[in-house]
Short mmCIF file of C-alpha atoms in Angstrom, two decimals:
data_model
loop_
_atom_site.label_atom_id
_atom_site.label_comp_id
_atom_site.label_asym_id
_atom_site.label_seq_id
_atom_site.Cartn_x
_atom_site.Cartn_y
_atom_site.Cartn_z
CA UNK A 1 13.65 -16.10 -2.82
CA UNK A 2 11.17 -13.53 -4.09
CA UNK A 3 11.85 -11.52 -7.25
CA UNK A 4 8.80 -9.21 -7.16
CA UNK A 5 7.34 -7.99 -3.91
CA UNK A 6 4.11 -6.01 -3.58
CA UNK A 7 3.73 -3.80 -0.54
CA UNK A 8 0.16 -2.69 0.11
CA UNK A 9 -0.34 0.32 2.34
CA UNK A 10 -3.80 1.29 3.45
CA UNK A 11 -4.45 4.39 5.57
CA UNK A 12 -1.50 4.32 7.95
CA UNK A 13 1.84 6.02 7.22
CA UNK A 14 4.72 3.55 7.56
CA UNK A 15 7.19 3.96 10.39
CA UNK A 16 10.90 4.42 9.68
CA UNK A 17 11.49 0.99 11.26
CA UNK A 18 9.14 -0.62 8.73
CA UNK A 19 10.70 1.20 5.77
CA UNK A 20 14.14 0.09 6.94
CA UNK A 21 12.89 -3.52 7.21
CA UNK A 22 11.39 -3.35 3.69
CA UNK A 23 14.69 -2.11 2.28
CA UNK A 24 16.58 -4.94 4.00
CA UNK A 25 14.05 -7.54 2.87
CA UNK A 26 14.17 -6.27 -0.72
CA UNK A 27 17.99 -6.33 -0.67
CA UNK A 28 18.04 -9.84 0.80
CA UNK A 29 15.82 -11.07 -2.03
CA UNK A 30 17.32 -8.86 -4.76
CA UNK A 31 13.67 -8.04 -5.45
CA UNK A 32 11.78 -5.44 -7.40
CA UNK A 33 9.41 -3.77 -4.96
CA UNK A 34 6.01 -2.38 -5.91
CA UNK A 35 4.35 -0.10 -3.37
CA UNK A 36 0.61 0.39 -3.70
CA UNK A 37 -0.90 3.03 -1.46
CA UNK A 38 -4.58 2.14 -1.47
CA UNK A 39 -7.35 4.65 -0.83
CA UNK A 40 -10.59 2.88 -0.07
CA UNK A 41 -13.72 4.71 -1.19
CA UNK A 42 -15.40 4.05 2.15
CA UNK A 43 -12.62 6.10 3.82
CA UNK A 44 -13.52 9.05 1.62
CA UNK A 45 -17.22 8.56 2.38
CA UNK A 46 -16.49 8.53 6.13
CA UNK A 47 -14.53 11.78 5.90
CA UNK A 48 -17.34 13.41 3.89
CA UNK A 49 -19.89 12.37 6.51
CA UNK A 50 -17.71 13.67 9.35
CA UNK A 51 -17.00 17.11 7.97
CA UNK A 52 -19.35 17.68 5.03
CA UNK A 53 -16.61 18.76 2.63
CA UNK A 54 -16.76 18.12 -1.09
CA UNK A 55 -15.74 14.70 -2.39
CA UNK A 56 -13.30 16.14 -4.95
CA UNK A 57 -11.44 18.11 -2.27
CA UNK A 58 -11.13 15.10 0.02
CA UNK A 59 -10.04 12.80 -2.82
CA UNK A 60 -7.38 15.29 -3.89
CA UNK A 61 -6.11 15.66 -0.30
CA UNK A 62 -5.92 11.88 0.16
CA UNK A 63 -4.11 11.35 -3.15
CA UNK A 64 -1.63 14.16 -2.41
CA UNK A 65 -0.98 12.79 1.09
CA UNK A 66 -0.38 9.26 -0.22
CA UNK A 67 2.01 10.41 -2.97
CA UNK A 68 3.97 12.48 -0.47
CA UNK A 69 4.38 9.42 1.78
CA UNK A 70 5.22 7.18 -1.20
CA UNK A 71 7.93 9.55 -2.41
CA UNK A 72 9.53 9.41 1.04
CA UNK A 73 9.75 5.62 0.72
CA UNK A 74 11.07 5.91 -2.84
CA UNK A 75 13.91 8.22 -1.78
CA UNK A 76 15.08 5.72 0.82
CA UNK A 77 14.96 2.80 -1.63
CA UNK A 78 16.75 4.67 -4.39
CA UNK A 79 19.47 5.83 -1.99
CA UNK A 80 20.21 2.12 -1.50
CA UNK A 81 20.23 1.45 -5.25
CA UNK A 82 17.02 -0.57 -5.12
CA UNK A 83 14.22 -0.80 -7.69
CA UNK A 84 10.88 0.56 -6.52
CA UNK A 85 7.66 1.29 -8.36
CA UNK A 86 5.02 3.48 -6.72
CA UNK A 87 1.30 3.69 -7.28
CA UNK A 88 -1.60 5.38 -5.52
CA UNK A 89 -4.97 3.85 -6.29
CA UNK A 90 -8.52 4.41 -5.20
CA UNK A 91 -10.42 1.16 -4.85
CA UNK A 92 -14.09 0.41 -4.39
CA UNK A 93 -14.32 -3.38 -4.24
CA UNK A 94 -12.29 -6.45 -3.38
CA UNK A 95 -12.04 -7.13 -7.10
CA UNK A 96 -10.32 -3.75 -7.56
CA UNK A 97 -7.69 -4.76 -5.00
CA UNK A 98 -7.21 -8.19 -6.59
CA UNK A 99 -6.75 -6.60 -10.03
CA UNK A 100 -4.27 -4.07 -8.66
CA UNK A 101 -2.17 -6.76 -6.98
CA UNK A 102 -2.45 -9.32 -9.80
CA UNK A 103 -1.24 -7.02 -12.57
CA UNK A 104 2.33 -7.05 -11.21
CA UNK A 105 2.65 -10.86 -11.29
CA UNK A 106 4.47 -10.63 -7.96
CA UNK A 107 5.39 -13.63 -5.88
CA UNK A 108 4.84 -12.09 -2.41
CA UNK A 109 2.39 -9.63 -0.89
CA UNK A 110 3.58 -7.72 2.18
CA UNK A 111 1.17 -5.93 4.49
CA UNK A 112 3.00 -3.39 6.63
CA UNK A 113 1.59 -2.28 9.95
CA UNK A 114 -1.97 -3.22 8.98
CA UNK A 115 -5.07 -2.64 11.06
CA UNK A 116 -7.08 -5.75 11.93
CA UNK A 117 -9.74 -4.98 9.29
CA UNK A 118 -7.04 -4.70 6.61
CA UNK A 119 -5.61 -8.09 7.59
CA UNK A 120 -9.05 -9.69 7.45
CA UNK A 121 -9.80 -8.11 4.06
CA UNK A 122 -6.53 -9.33 2.56
CA UNK A 123 -6.83 -12.82 4.03
CA UNK A 124 -10.31 -13.11 2.45
CA UNK A 125 -8.63 -12.43 -0.89
CA UNK A 126 -5.78 -14.91 -0.31
CA UNK A 127 -7.28 -17.72 -2.38
CA UNK A 128 -7.84 -15.36 -5.33
CA UNK A 129 -4.31 -13.99 -5.23
CA UNK A 130 -2.43 -17.28 -5.26
CA UNK A 131 0.69 -15.82 -3.61
CA UNK A 132 1.96 -15.85 -0.03
CA UNK A 133 1.11 -12.94 2.25
CA UNK A 134 3.60 -11.65 4.82
CA UNK A 135 2.31 -9.42 7.61
CA UNK A 136 4.89 -7.10 9.17
CA UNK A 137 3.83 -5.40 12.38
#
């Protein structure tokens, strides 16, 4: 069984089906769940290049969007009496992601509805993390 589960969310908003699965999985394991909504700096750079808006505005919009989505997940967990800890973080390097994940001392990393590039990135980090990775599509 897993006592601390990290859920890493990249750009995609989680479906209700995935949130329901996470709740069930957390209940099954009686686990504390840590949700990290990750904003990669290259995403912000791409948006700037596409529309020419200011970095600060785009960063603020991304952070606000991620917190809004995280709070939706939190409400569903808390309504089931489950522990959840939320965090929104902007990362620049693989080391940033490793540090973010490692600080919780979790025993499982869950990737929910990841894009192929997100799976590849996380699998490259697998040996540094030292914990199993579960991919939920």
